[in-house]
Amino acid sequence: MPQTTRSYHHGDLRVALVDAGLELARVGGVDAVGVREVTRQAGVSPASVYRHFDDHRALVVAVALAAQDRLAEAMVERIGTLVDEASALVDDAASLVDEIGSLLEEEGTSPDGATSSADALTSELAVARLRGVGLGYIDFALAEPGWFELALLTFDPRPGGGPAVMVDSEVPAPFLLLLDALDGCVAAGVLTPQQREHAEWPCWSAVHGFADIATRGPLVGQDPAALAALGRRVVEAIIAGLRA
Amino acid sequence: MPQTTRSYHHGDLRVALVDAGLELARVGGVDAVGVREVTRQAGVSPASVYRHFDDHRALVVAVALAAQDRLAEAMVERIGTLVDEASALVDDAASLVDEIGSLLEEEGTSPDGATSSADALTSELAVARLRGVGLGYIDFALAEPGWFELALLTFDPRPGGGPAVMVDSEVPAPFLLLLDALDGCVAAGVLTPQQREHAEWPCWSAVHGFADIATRGPLVGQDPAALAALGRRVVEAIIAGLRA
DNA sequence: GCGATATGTTCACAGTGTTCACATCGACTT
DNA sequence: AAGTCGATGTGAACACTGTGAACATATCGC
């Protein structure tokens, strides 16, 4: 922060506006982030927005990008806990394998069984990561529906209703997490390269669709525990569908 | 229609407004159906809306219900063609089975094979119906994105941002088509009752999610043929996931 | 035929995004 | 060190929106 004195100039109005928009969107969704409302929240004049953003839409996009960052953070956190749990199981199983191996050492047992079970364990880890992507996305949507609504908007690349060209320069972070997890699955042997191809779209469709249904669709207001269980069901179903 | 004369009273302004809204929404989406714009289209004064609808939102909901009907129509049409194709295959296969059966009649062949293959054929029919539900939904979304955006809105049951109670009185027709198709699958032995339980949500999530992604998401503007292929992939993946 | 009622209109108001001329500050030049 | 200039915030205005109240007119029941 360059200065804390309240002068005519604000110091860093742009981020202040985005923060205000974030706060408003958290409870009111995308409709709550308007030019006048945001400037009111920031204690500034409405027209000041146009010194930092071309348009109302540009302001919304900036807020949406911030919400998207929050989504990505929540996802990596969820992935971390799920992978940690899985790797704890892996460690337990590995020590168990070692124990059994040392017990059976006197006999001439082949180490093939150990390596194949190790493969199964790394597979489990890769699947846990993929699970984390989906569940992190869903949990964020349920926990912060306003931000979630915002985070979607940026995926929409039409600037003003034009011919809608695909964005290829800047892939959103949440989507990258999914791509990486899928690549990890083929590296771990969970998915064949053929199964991997375009697999991001079935995954994203199922997870995003559930989040949308639970957030603005017929499942709105349902019991959170039931929603979480349904979300797990959706994630397991689409993962099973990919491997079939 | 009570009268076609153009008098001070409009005859049936309510449906005229809904039709105008439908026409506007077709190209402009939900944002295009505003009180003033709709009345302009219908050649009538803005405040006349409030003789037929409580609110701007009520007008939008009425238009959305109409769009939902179009969606249901498109789905039953798609289901019909897919089921017809499948049943043609079924007939061909059945006649083939008969032929083979009559050829093998001289030998003492057991009819078990015929009945089990007949089972497989009815299964294929049930799956074709399920496929039709998903592909009909997706095709409609791709063909009429404006109407599709509208059709979703009605699934959102909040009247004014209240505590969002679940609608149980009037289940939308498109959703009923899915439920029936799933029940048909368990009747045909494709799905066990345990697999059937809550299966509507993974299905709806995947299909709706893909439609949303292809309509307002990162796949907007992609090659229609490629989108159709991806849609088929999504439908197959989620069906496989349910049966796994 | 006549009154009651349903339906459409006009006017007004609050709120929105947006623009433009103006005010003010910080920084760079000479 | 003074002065200029670009960057940033302000205030008033415009066009537009949804909405309500008072008014006008056509249709229906008696």
PDB file of C-alpha atoms in Angstrom, chain B residues 10-137:
ATOM      1  CA  HIS B  10     -55.727  -6.871 -27.554  1.00  0.00           C
ATOM      2  CA  GLY B  11     -57.570 -10.158 -27.542  1.00  0.00           C
ATOM      3  CA  ASP B  12     -54.942 -12.276 -25.883  1.00  0.00           C
ATOM      4  CA  LEU B  13     -52.118 -10.068 -24.835  1.00  0.00           C
ATOM      5  CA  ARG B  14     -50.702 -12.540 -22.366  1.00  0.00           C
ATOM      6  CA  VAL B  15     -49.710 -15.100 -24.967  1.00  0.00           C
ATOM      7  CA  ALA B  16     -48.678 -12.313 -27.319  1.00  0.00           C
ATOM      8  CA  LEU B  17     -46.252 -11.069 -24.677  1.00  0.00           C
ATOM      9  CA  VAL B  18     -44.922 -14.556 -24.072  1.00  0.00           C
ATOM     10  CA  ASP B  19     -44.484 -15.093 -27.800  1.00  0.00           C
ATOM     11  CA  ALA B  20     -42.661 -11.796 -28.110  1.00  0.00           C
ATOM     12  CA  GLY B  21     -40.467 -12.772 -25.196  1.00  0.00           C
ATOM     13  CA  LEU B  22     -39.766 -16.103 -26.841  1.00  0.00           C
ATOM     14  CA  GLU B  23     -38.758 -14.416 -30.065  1.00  0.00           C
ATOM     15  CA  LEU B  24     -36.491 -11.981 -28.247  1.00  0.00           C
ATOM     16  CA  ALA B  25     -34.944 -14.644 -26.048  1.00  0.00           C
ATOM     17  CA  ARG B  26     -34.147 -16.775 -29.056  1.00  0.00           C
ATOM     18  CA  VAL B  27     -31.384 -14.433 -30.112  1.00  0.00           C
ATOM     19  CA  GLY B  28     -30.689 -12.380 -27.011  1.00  0.00           C
ATOM     20  CA  GLY B  29     -31.056 -14.866 -24.209  1.00  0.00           C
ATOM     21  CA  VAL B  30     -32.739 -14.126 -20.937  1.00  0.00           C
ATOM     22  CA  ASP B  31     -31.404 -10.580 -20.733  1.00  0.00           C
ATOM     23  CA  ALA B  32     -33.273  -9.645 -23.892  1.00  0.00           C
ATOM     24  CA  VAL B  33     -36.697 -10.282 -22.406  1.00  0.00           C
ATOM     25  CA  GLY B  34     -37.428  -7.064 -20.554  1.00  0.00           C
ATOM     26  CA  VAL B  35     -40.725  -5.409 -19.825  1.00  0.00           C
ATOM     27  CA  ARG B  36     -40.237  -2.516 -22.190  1.00  0.00           C
ATOM     28  CA  GLU B  37     -38.640  -4.554 -24.964  1.00  0.00           C
ATOM     29  CA  VAL B  38     -41.390  -7.156 -24.932  1.00  0.00           C
ATOM     30  CA  THR B  39     -44.128  -4.559 -24.985  1.00  0.00           C
ATOM     31  CA  ARG B  40     -42.366  -2.757 -27.802  1.00  0.00           C
ATOM     32  CA  GLN B  41     -42.291  -5.992 -29.771  1.00  0.00           C
ATOM     33  CA  ALA B  42     -45.985  -6.533 -29.101  1.00  0.00           C
ATOM     34  CA  GLY B  43     -46.826  -2.929 -30.003  1.00  0.00           C
ATOM     35  CA  VAL B  44     -48.266  -2.117 -26.632  1.00  0.00           C
ATOM     36  CA  SER B  45     -47.548   0.066 -23.642  1.00  0.00           C
ATOM     37  CA  PRO B  46     -44.949  -1.004 -21.039  1.00  0.00           C
ATOM     38  CA  ALA B  47     -47.272  -0.954 -18.055  1.00  0.00           C
ATOM     39  CA  SER B  48     -49.701  -3.324 -19.725  1.00  0.00           C
ATOM     40  CA  VAL B  49     -47.468  -6.151 -18.612  1.00  0.00           C
ATOM     41  CA  TYR B  50     -48.688  -5.659 -15.074  1.00  0.00           C
ATOM     42  CA  ARG B  51     -52.247  -6.565 -16.025  1.00  0.00           C
ATOM     43  CA  HIS B  52     -51.069 -10.091 -16.795  1.00  0.00           C
ATOM     44  CA  PHE B  53     -47.967 -10.609 -14.683  1.00  0.00           C
ATOM     45  CA  ASP B  54     -47.149  -9.602 -11.147  1.00  0.00           C
ATOM     46  CA  ASP B  55     -43.635  -8.779 -11.940  1.00  0.00           C
ATOM     47  CA  HIS B  56     -40.877  -8.666 -14.490  1.00  0.00           C
ATOM     48  CA  ARG B  57     -39.708 -11.941 -13.014  1.00  0.00           C
ATOM     49  CA  ALA B  58     -43.154 -13.478 -13.472  1.00  0.00           C
ATOM     50  CA  LEU B  59     -43.046 -12.566 -17.154  1.00  0.00           C
ATOM     51  CA  VAL B  60     -39.636 -14.140 -17.528  1.00  0.00           C
ATOM     52  CA  VAL B  61     -40.856 -17.260 -15.774  1.00  0.00           C
ATOM     53  CA  ALA B  62     -43.783 -17.540 -18.171  1.00  0.00           C
ATOM     54  CA  VAL B  63     -41.469 -17.254 -21.157  1.00  0.00           C
ATOM     55  CA  ALA B  64     -39.143 -19.758 -19.534  1.00  0.00           C
ATOM     56  CA  LEU B  65     -41.972 -22.254 -19.138  1.00  0.00           C
ATOM     57  CA  ALA B  66     -42.739 -21.890 -22.823  1.00  0.00           C
ATOM     58  CA  ALA B  67     -39.083 -22.483 -23.661  1.00  0.00           C
ATOM     59  CA  GLN B  68     -39.145 -25.500 -21.405  1.00  0.00           C
ATOM     60  CA  ASP B  69     -42.018 -26.901 -23.438  1.00  0.00           C
ATOM     61  CA  ARG B  70     -39.991 -26.490 -26.609  1.00  0.00           C
ATOM     62  CA  LEU B  71     -37.135 -28.320 -24.913  1.00  0.00           C
ATOM     63  CA  ALA B  72     -39.398 -31.200 -23.940  1.00  0.00           C
ATOM     64  CA  GLU B  73     -40.758 -31.383 -27.497  1.00  0.00           C
ATOM     65  CA  ALA B  74     -37.274 -31.534 -28.961  1.00  0.00           C
ATOM     66  CA  MET B  75     -36.347 -34.249 -26.496  1.00  0.00           C
ATOM     67  CA  VAL B  76     -39.303 -36.503 -27.259  1.00  0.00           C
ATOM     68  CA  GLU B  77     -38.601 -36.065 -30.951  1.00  0.00           C
ATOM     69  CA  ARG B  78     -34.968 -37.063 -30.514  1.00  0.00           C
ATOM     70  CA  ILE B  79     -35.950 -39.973 -28.305  1.00  0.00           C
ATOM     71  CA  GLY B  80     -38.394 -41.118 -30.947  1.00  0.00           C
ATOM     72  CA  THR B  81     -35.851 -41.230 -33.754  1.00  0.00           C
ATOM     73  CA  LEU B  82     -33.235 -42.951 -31.626  1.00  0.00           C
ATOM     74  CA  VAL B  83     -35.689 -45.553 -30.363  1.00  0.00           C
ATOM     75  CA  ASP B  84     -36.961 -46.102 -33.886  1.00  0.00           C
ATOM     76  CA  GLU B  85     -33.440 -46.691 -35.123  1.00  0.00           C
ATOM     77  CA  ALA B  86     -32.772 -49.082 -32.289  1.00  0.00           C
ATOM     78  CA  SER B  87     -36.036 -50.926 -32.805  1.00  0.00           C
ATOM     79  CA  ALA B  88     -35.276 -51.236 -36.513  1.00  0.00           C
ATOM     80  CA  LEU B  89     -32.030 -52.896 -35.516  1.00  0.00           C
ATOM     81  CA  VAL B  90     -34.013 -55.002 -33.108  1.00  0.00           C
ATOM     82  CA  ASP B  91     -36.399 -56.101 -35.835  1.00  0.00           C
ATOM     83  CA  ASP B  92     -33.573 -56.913 -38.207  1.00  0.00           C
ATOM     84  CA  ALA B  93     -31.810 -58.894 -35.538  1.00  0.00           C
ATOM     85  CA  ALA B  94     -35.036 -60.646 -34.575  1.00  0.00           C
ATOM     86  CA  SER B  95     -35.765 -61.693 -38.152  1.00  0.00           C
ATOM     87  CA  LEU B  96     -32.188 -62.848 -38.401  1.00  0.00           C
ATOM     88  CA  VAL B  97     -32.654 -64.872 -35.236  1.00  0.00           C
ATOM     89  CA  ASP B  98     -35.848 -66.352 -36.686  1.00  0.00           C
ATOM     90  CA  GLU B  99     -34.085 -67.225 -39.874  1.00  0.00           C
ATOM     91  CA  ILE B 100     -31.258 -68.889 -38.071  1.00  0.00           C
ATOM     92  CA  GLY B 101     -33.734 -70.569 -35.786  1.00  0.00           C
ATOM     93  CA  SER B 102     -35.704 -72.026 -38.695  1.00  0.00           C
ATOM     94  CA  LEU B 103     -32.474 -73.154 -40.302  1.00  0.00           C
ATOM     95  CA  LEU B 104     -31.412 -74.855 -37.127  1.00  0.00           C
ATOM     96  CA  GLU B 105     -34.890 -76.204 -36.499  1.00  0.00           C
ATOM     97  CA  GLU B 106     -33.952 -79.622 -37.730  1.00  0.00           C
ATOM     98  CA  GLU B 107     -31.480 -79.879 -34.905  1.00  0.00           C
ATOM     99  CA  GLY B 108     -32.785 -79.884 -31.367  1.00  0.00           C
ATOM    100  CA  THR B 109     -31.557 -76.387 -30.500  1.00  0.00           C
ATOM    101  CA  SER B 110     -32.719 -74.968 -27.227  1.00  0.00           C
ATOM    102  CA  PRO B 111     -34.665 -71.654 -27.470  1.00  0.00           C
ATOM    103  CA  ASP B 112     -32.712 -70.224 -24.562  1.00  0.00           C
ATOM    104  CA  GLY B 113     -30.371 -68.372 -26.844  1.00  0.00           C
ATOM    105  CA  ALA B 114     -33.256 -66.657 -28.596  1.00  0.00           C
ATOM    106  CA  THR B 115     -34.901 -65.398 -25.422  1.00  0.00           C
ATOM    107  CA  SER B 116     -31.625 -64.132 -23.946  1.00  0.00           C
ATOM    108  CA  SER B 117     -30.832 -62.306 -27.167  1.00  0.00           C
ATOM    109  CA  ALA B 118     -34.352 -60.841 -27.067  1.00  0.00           C
ATOM    110  CA  ASP B 119     -33.570 -59.580 -23.584  1.00  0.00           C
ATOM    111  CA  ALA B 120     -30.422 -57.983 -24.893  1.00  0.00           C
ATOM    112  CA  LEU B 121     -32.461 -56.263 -27.582  1.00  0.00           C
ATOM    113  CA  THR B 122     -34.995 -54.753 -25.188  1.00  0.00           C
ATOM    114  CA  SER B 123     -32.058 -53.641 -23.075  1.00  0.00           C
ATOM    115  CA  GLU B 124     -30.644 -51.896 -26.089  1.00  0.00           C
ATOM    116  CA  LEU B 125     -33.964 -50.174 -26.554  1.00  0.00           C
ATOM    117  CA  ALA B 126     -34.029 -48.928 -22.972  1.00  0.00           C
ATOM    118  CA  VAL B 127     -30.511 -47.614 -23.312  1.00  0.00           C
ATOM    119  CA  ALA B 128     -31.452 -45.936 -26.579  1.00  0.00           C
ATOM    120  CA  ARG B 129     -34.227 -44.103 -24.778  1.00  0.00           C
ATOM    121  CA  LEU B 130     -31.821 -42.941 -22.087  1.00  0.00           C
ATOM    122  CA  ARG B 131     -29.397 -41.829 -24.767  1.00  0.00           C
ATOM    123  CA  GLY B 132     -32.187 -39.942 -26.470  1.00  0.00           C
ATOM    124  CA  VAL B 133     -32.929 -37.999 -23.312  1.00  0.00           C
ATOM    125  CA  GLY B 134     -29.350 -36.832 -22.996  1.00  0.00           C
ATOM    126  CA  LEU B 135     -28.720 -36.173 -26.655  1.00  0.00           C
ATOM    127  CA  GLY B 136     -32.046 -34.416 -27.068  1.00  0.00           C
ATOM    128  CA  TYR B 137     -31.190 -32.091 -24.204  1.00  0.00           C
TER     129      TYR B 137
END
